[in-house]
Short mmCIF file of C-alpha atoms and ligand atoms in Angstrom, two decimals:
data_model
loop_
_atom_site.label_atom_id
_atom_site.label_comp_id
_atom_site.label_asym_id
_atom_site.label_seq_id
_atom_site.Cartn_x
_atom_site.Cartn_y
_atom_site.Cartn_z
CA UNK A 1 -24.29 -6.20 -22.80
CA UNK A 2 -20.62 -7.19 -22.62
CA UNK A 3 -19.08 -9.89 -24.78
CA UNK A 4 -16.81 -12.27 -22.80
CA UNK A 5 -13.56 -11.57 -24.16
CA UNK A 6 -10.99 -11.79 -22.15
CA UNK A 7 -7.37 -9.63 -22.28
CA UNK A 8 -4.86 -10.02 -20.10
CA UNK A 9 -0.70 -8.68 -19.83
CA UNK A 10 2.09 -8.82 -17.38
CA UNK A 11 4.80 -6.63 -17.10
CA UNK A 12 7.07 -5.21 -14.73
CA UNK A 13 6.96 -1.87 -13.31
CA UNK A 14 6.78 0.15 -9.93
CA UNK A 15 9.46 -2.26 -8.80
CA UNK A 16 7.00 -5.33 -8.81
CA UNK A 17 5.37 -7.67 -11.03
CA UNK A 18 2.08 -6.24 -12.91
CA UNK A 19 -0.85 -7.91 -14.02
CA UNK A 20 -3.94 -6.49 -16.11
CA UNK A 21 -6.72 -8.34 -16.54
CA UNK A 22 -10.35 -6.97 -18.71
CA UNK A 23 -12.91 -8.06 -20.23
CA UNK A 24 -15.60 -7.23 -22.54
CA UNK A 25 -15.02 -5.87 -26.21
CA UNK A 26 -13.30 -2.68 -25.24
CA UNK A 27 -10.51 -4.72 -23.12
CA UNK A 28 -7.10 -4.81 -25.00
CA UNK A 29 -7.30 -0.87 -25.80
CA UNK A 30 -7.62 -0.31 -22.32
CA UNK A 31 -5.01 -2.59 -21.50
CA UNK A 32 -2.44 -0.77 -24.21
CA UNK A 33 -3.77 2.33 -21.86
CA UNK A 34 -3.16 1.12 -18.43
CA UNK A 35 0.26 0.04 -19.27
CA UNK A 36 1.11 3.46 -20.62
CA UNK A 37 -0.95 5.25 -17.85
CA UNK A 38 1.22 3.26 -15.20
CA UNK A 39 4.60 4.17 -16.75
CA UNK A 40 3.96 7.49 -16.55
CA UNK A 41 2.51 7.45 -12.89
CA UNK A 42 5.60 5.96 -12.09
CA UNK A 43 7.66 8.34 -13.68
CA UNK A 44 5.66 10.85 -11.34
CA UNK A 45 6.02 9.21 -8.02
CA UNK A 46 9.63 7.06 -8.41
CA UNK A 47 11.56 8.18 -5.94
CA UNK A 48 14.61 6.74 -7.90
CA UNK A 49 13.46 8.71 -11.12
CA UNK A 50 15.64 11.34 -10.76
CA UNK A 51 13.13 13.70 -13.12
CA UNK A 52 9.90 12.64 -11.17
CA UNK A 53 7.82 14.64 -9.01
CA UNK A 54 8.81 13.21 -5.49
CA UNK A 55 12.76 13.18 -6.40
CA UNK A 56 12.31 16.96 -7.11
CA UNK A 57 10.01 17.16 -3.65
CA UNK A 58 13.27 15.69 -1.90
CA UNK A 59 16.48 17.56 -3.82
CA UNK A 60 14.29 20.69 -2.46
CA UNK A 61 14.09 19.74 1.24
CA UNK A 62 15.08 22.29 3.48
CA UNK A 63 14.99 25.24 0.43
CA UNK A 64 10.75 26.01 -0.39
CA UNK A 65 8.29 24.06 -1.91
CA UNK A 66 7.79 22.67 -5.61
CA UNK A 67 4.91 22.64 -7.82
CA UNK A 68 3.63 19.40 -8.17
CA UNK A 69 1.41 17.21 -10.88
CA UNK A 70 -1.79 16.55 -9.92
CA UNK A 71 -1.53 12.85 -9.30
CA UNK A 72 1.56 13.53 -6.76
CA UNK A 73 -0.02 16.08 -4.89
CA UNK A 74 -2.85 13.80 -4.44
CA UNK A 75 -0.81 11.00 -3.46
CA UNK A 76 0.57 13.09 -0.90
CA UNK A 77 -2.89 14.07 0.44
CA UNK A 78 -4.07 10.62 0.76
CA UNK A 79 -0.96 9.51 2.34
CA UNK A 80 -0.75 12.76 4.58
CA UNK A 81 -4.51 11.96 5.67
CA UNK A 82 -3.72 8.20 6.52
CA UNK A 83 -0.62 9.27 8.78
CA UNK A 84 -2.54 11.51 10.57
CA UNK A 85 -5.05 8.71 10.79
CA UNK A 86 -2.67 6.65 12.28
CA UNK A 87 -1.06 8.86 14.67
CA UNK A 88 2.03 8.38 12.48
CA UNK A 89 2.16 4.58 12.01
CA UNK A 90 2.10 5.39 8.47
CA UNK A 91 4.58 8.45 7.57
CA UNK A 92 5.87 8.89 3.95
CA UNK A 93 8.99 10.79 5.85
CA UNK A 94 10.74 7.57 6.23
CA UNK A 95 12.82 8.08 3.72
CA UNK A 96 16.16 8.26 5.42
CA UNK A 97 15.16 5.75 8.00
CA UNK A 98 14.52 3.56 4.88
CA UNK A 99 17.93 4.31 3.19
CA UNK A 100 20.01 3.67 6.04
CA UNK A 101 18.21 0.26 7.22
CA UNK A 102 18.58 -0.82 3.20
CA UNK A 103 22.62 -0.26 3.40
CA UNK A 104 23.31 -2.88 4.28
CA UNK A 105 24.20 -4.06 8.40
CA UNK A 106 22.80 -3.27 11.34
CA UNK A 107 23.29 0.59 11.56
CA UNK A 108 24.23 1.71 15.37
CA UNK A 109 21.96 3.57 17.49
CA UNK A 110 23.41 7.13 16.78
CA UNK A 111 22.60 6.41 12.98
CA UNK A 112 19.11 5.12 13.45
CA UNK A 113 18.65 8.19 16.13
CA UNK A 114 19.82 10.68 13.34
CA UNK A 115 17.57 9.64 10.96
CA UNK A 116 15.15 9.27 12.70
CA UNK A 117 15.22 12.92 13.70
CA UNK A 118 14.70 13.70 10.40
CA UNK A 119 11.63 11.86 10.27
CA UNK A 120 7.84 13.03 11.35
CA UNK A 121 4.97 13.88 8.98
CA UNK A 122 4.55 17.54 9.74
CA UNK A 123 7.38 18.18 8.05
CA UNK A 124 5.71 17.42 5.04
CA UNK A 125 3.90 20.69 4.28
CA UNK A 126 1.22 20.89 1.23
CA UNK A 127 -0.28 23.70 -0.11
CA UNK A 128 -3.85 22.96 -2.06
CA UNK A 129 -3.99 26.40 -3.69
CA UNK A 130 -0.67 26.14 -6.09
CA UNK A 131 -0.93 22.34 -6.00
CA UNK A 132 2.85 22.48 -4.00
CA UNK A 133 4.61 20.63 -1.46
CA UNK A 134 7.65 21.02 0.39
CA UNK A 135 9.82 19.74 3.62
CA UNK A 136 11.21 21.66 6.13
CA UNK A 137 14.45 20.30 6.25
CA UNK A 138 18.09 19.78 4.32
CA UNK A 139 18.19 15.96 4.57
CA UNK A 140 14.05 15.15 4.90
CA UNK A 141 12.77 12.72 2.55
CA UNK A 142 9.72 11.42 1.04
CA UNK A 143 9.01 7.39 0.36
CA UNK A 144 5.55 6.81 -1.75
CA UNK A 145 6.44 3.17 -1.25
CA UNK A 146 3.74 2.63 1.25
CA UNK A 147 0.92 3.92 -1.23
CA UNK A 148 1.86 4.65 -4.67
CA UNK A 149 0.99 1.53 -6.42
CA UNK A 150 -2.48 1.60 -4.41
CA UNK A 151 -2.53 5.23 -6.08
CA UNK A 152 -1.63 4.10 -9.07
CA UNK A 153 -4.23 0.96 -9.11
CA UNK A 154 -7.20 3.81 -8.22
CA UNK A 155 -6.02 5.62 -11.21
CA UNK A 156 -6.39 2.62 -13.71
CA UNK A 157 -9.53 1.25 -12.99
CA UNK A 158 -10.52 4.48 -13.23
CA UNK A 159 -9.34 4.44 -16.88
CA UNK A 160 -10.73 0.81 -17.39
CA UNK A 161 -14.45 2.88 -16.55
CA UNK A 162 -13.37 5.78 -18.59
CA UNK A 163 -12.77 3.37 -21.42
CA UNK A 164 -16.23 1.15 -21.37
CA UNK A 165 -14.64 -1.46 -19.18
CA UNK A 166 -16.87 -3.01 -16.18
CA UNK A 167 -15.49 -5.82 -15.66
CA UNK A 168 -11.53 -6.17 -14.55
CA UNK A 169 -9.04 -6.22 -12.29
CA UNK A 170 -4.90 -5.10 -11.88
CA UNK A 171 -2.57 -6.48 -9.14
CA UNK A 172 0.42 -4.44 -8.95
CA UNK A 173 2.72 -6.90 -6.86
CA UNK A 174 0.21 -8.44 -4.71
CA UNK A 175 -1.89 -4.91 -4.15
CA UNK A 176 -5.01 -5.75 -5.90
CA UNK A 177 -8.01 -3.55 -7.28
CA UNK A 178 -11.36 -5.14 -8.89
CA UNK A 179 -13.51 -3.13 -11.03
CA UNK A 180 -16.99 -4.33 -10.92
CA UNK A 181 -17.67 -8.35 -10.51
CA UNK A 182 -16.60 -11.03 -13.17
CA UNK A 183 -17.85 -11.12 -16.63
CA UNK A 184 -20.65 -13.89 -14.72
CA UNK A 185 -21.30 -11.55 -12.13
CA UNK A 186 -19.89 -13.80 -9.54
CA UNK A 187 -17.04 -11.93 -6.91
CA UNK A 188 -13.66 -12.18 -7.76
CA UNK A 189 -11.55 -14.44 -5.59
CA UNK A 190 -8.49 -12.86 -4.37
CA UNK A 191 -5.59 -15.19 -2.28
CA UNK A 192 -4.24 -13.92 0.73
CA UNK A 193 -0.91 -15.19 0.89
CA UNK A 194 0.37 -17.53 3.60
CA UNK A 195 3.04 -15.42 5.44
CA UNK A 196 5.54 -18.23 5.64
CA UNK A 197 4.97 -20.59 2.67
CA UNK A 198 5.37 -18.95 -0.63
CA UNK A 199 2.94 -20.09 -3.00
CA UNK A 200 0.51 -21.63 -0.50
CA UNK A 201 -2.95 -19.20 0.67
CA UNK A 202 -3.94 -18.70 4.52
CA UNK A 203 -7.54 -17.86 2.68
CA UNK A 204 -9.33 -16.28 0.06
CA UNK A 205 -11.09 -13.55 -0.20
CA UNK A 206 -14.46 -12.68 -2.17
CA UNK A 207 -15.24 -9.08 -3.62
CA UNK A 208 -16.97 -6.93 -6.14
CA UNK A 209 -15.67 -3.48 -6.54
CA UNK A 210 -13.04 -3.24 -3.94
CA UNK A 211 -9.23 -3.31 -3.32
CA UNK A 212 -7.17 -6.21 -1.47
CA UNK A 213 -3.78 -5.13 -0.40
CA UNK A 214 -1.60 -6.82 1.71
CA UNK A 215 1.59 -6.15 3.85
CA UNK A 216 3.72 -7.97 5.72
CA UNK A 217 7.41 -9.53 5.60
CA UNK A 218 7.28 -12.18 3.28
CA UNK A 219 8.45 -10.97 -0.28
CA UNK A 220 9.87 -8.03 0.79
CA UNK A 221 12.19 -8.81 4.05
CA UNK A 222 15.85 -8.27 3.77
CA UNK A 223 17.99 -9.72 5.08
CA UNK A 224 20.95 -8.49 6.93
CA UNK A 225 24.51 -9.64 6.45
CA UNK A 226 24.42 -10.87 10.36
CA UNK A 227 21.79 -13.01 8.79
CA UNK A 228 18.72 -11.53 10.64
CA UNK A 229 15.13 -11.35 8.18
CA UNK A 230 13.96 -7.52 8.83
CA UNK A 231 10.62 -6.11 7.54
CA UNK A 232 11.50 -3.17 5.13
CA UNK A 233 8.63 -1.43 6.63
CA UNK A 234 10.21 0.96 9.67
CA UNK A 235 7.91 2.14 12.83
CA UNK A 236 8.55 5.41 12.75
CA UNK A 237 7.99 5.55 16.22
CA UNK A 238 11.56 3.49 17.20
CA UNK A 239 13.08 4.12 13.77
CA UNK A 240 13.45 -0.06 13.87
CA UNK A 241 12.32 -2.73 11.41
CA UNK A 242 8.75 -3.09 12.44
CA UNK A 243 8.15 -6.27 15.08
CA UNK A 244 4.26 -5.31 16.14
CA UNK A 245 3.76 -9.32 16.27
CA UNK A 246 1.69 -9.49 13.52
CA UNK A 247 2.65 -11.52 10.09
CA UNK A 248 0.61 -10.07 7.59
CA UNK A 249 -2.47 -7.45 7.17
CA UNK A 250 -4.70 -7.74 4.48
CA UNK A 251 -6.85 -4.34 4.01
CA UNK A 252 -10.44 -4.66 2.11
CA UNK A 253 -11.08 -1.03 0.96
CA UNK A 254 -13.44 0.78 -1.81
CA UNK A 255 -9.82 2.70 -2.73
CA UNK A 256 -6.62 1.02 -3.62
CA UNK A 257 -4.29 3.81 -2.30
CA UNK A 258 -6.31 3.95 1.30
CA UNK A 259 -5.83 0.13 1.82
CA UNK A 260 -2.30 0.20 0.59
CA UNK A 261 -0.83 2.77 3.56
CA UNK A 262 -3.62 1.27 5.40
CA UNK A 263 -2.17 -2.09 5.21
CA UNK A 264 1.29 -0.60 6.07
CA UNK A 265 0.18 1.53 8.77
CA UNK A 266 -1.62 -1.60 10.61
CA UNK A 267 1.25 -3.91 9.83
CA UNK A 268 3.21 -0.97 11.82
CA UNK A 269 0.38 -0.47 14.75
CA UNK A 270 -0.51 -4.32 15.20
CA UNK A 271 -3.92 -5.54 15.37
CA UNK A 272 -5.13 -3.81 18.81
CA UNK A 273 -4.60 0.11 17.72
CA UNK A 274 -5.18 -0.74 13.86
CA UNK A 275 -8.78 -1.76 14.99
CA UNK A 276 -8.94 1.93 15.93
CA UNK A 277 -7.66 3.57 12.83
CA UNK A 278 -9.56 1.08 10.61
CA UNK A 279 -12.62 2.63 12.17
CA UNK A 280 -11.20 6.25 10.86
CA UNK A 281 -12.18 4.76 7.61
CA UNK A 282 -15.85 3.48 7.40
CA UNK A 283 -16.39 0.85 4.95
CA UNK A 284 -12.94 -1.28 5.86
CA UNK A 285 -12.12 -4.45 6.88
CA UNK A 286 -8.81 -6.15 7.57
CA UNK A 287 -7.60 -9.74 7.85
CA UNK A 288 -4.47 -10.01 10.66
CA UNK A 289 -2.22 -13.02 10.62
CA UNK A 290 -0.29 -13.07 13.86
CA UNK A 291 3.17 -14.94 14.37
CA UNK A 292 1.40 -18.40 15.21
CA UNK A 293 -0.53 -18.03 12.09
CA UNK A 294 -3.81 -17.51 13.86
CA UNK A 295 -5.78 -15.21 11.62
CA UNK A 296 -8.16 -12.65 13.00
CA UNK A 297 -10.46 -11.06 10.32
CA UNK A 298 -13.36 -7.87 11.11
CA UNK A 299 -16.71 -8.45 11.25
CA UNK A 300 -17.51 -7.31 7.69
CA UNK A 301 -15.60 -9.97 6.11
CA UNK A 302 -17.07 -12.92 7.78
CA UNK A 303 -19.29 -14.06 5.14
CA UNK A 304 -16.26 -12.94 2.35
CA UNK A 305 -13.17 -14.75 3.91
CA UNK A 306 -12.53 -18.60 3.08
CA UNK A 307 -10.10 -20.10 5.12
CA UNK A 308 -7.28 -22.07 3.47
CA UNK A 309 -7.16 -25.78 5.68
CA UNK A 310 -5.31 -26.09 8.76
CA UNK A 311 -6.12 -21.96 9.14
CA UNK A 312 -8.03 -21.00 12.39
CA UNK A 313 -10.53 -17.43 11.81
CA UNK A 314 -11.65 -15.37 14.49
CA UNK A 315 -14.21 -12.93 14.12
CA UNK A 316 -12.87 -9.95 15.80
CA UNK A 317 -15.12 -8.48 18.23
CA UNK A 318 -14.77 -5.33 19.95
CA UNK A 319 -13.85 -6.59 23.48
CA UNK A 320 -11.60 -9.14 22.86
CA UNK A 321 -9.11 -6.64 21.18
P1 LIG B 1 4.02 -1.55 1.72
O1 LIG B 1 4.65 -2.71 1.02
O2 LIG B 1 2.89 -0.91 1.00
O3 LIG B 1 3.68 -1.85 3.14
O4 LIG B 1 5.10 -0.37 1.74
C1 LIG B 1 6.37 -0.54 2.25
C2 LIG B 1 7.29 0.51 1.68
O5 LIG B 1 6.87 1.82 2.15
C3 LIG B 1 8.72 0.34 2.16
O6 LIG B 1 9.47 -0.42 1.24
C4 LIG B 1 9.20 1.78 2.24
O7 LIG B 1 9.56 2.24 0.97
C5 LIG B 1 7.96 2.53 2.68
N1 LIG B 1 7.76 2.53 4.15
C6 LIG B 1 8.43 1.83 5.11
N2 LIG B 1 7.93 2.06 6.33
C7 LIG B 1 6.89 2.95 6.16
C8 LIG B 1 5.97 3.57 7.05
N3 LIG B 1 5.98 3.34 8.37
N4 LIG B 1 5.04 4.42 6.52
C9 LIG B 1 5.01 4.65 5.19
N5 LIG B 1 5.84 4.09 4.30
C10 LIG B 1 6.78 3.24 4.77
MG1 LIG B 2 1.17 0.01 1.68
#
């Protein structure tokens, strides 16, 4: 029987804003846990760490492979899995596509072209037996951006269970994970955001057990000295900002790091080819938000999703993809 209590702490890490939130008797030493757990996944997976596993992946590029930690070789795997998935949408090889778009300007065509040469997810070569991984190429790089705090969320509820807990939840920046249901066995009720309108909700969403992660331009556009808002997430495909037409994805998955390059991958693909890919993954369900705030959800979340007023849903239905 769990007792009621309730522990909660916010900190920053992983570049973002992080909230953990138990319950039950066994709550705040899990929480002293999860906050140490997360420090040290991020000291794994940083790219900007210079002693972490991925920096050490990328100062190698081009020269053999590196041993890696378990949890970064996994991260890998999932992410590798999802860009194949995705026919690329989602591709942890962005990394110089991502450096040069976040100098700064509006880098010319033989830049973007460059670096985007460098780019593809084949290049990213893993080797299970050894636990190694290593890119072909002087100048390749990896970005975990797209995953690594859904990785990291997996790995902490996993600790919550490993420490009693059945009953809590962490958002790492918006990418949410719930362990079990609340303490009153009721869902927990998770906000998609409105794309435009900080601090207002195009819906909410009701789960038990599952993962919420959203991506789209809002808290994480930049904004170019001409002025211009860009997404920070690149299509791989151009080597551009992405501009599939589509605001915001929301992914509903049992794992936190498969709806977090998921919901980057579909933000990439738009709504019409993420349909596809979603259906790579049994189990998922997505909410789109296109540019005139229309929102589109799958079939599996139409008794879950709770519009916010003044938002129209649409079921999506296979034909009228
Ligand atoms: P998210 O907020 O999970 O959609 O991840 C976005 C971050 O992932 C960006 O800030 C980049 O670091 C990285 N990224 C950008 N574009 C892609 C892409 N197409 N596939 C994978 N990761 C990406
Ligand atoms: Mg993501």
């Amino acid at each position: 029987m769990q007792t009621t209590g309730k522990a909660q702490v916010a900190c920053l890490g992983m570049s973002t804003l992080i909230s953990y939130t138990a319950y039950g008797g066994r709550a705040e030493k899990a929480l002293a846990a999860a906050r140490q757990e997360t420090r040290r996944l991020e000291g794994l997976l940083s790219r900007f760490l210079p002693g972490s596993d991925v920096a050490k992946l990328n100062r190698a590029a081009g020269q053999g492979s590196v041993r890696l930690s378990r949890e970064a070789f996994e991260a890998l795997e999932i992410g590798q899995e999802c860009a194949r998935s995705t026919d690329g949408c989602f591709d942890m090889t962005v990394g110089p596509l991502v450096r040069l778009w976040n100098e700064g300007g509006a880098p010319s065509r033989q830049a973007i072209d460059a670096a985007r040469e460098l780019t593809g997810f084949s290049a990213l070569r893993l080797q299970r037996r050894g636990r190694a991984a290593g890119l072909d190429r002087a100048g390749q790089s990896v970005d975990l951006g797209g995953v690594g705090k859904g990785y990291a969320a997996d790995r902490i509820v996993e600790l919550f269970q490993k420490h009693g807990v059945t009953s809590a939840f962490t958002d790492f920046g918006g990418n949410v994970a719930a362990l079990g249901a609340k303490p009153d066995g009721s869902p927990w009720r998770i906000g998609v955001r409105h794309p435009l309108r900080e601090g207002s909700l195009a819906g909410v969403l009701s789960v038990v057990n599952r993962s919420v992660v959203t991506s789209g331009d809002d808290q994480r556009a930049v904004t170019g000295p001409d002025g211009a808002r860009r997404s920070h997430i690149i299509d791989p495909r151009t080597g551009m900002p992405v501009s599939s037409g589509v605001l915001s994805v929301t992914v509903v998955a049992g794992s936190s790091a498969i709806a977090d390059a998921l919901a980057t991958a579909l933000f990439v693909s738009g709504m019409r080819e993420g349909m596809r890919y979603l259906a790579r993954y049994p189990g998922t369900q997505a909410v789109f938000i296109d540019r005139d705030l229309s929102v589109f959800i799958t079939g599996g979340l139409a008794q879950c999703f709770q519009a916010a007023e003044g938002f129209q849903t649409t079921v999506i239905q296979e034909e009228n993809v």
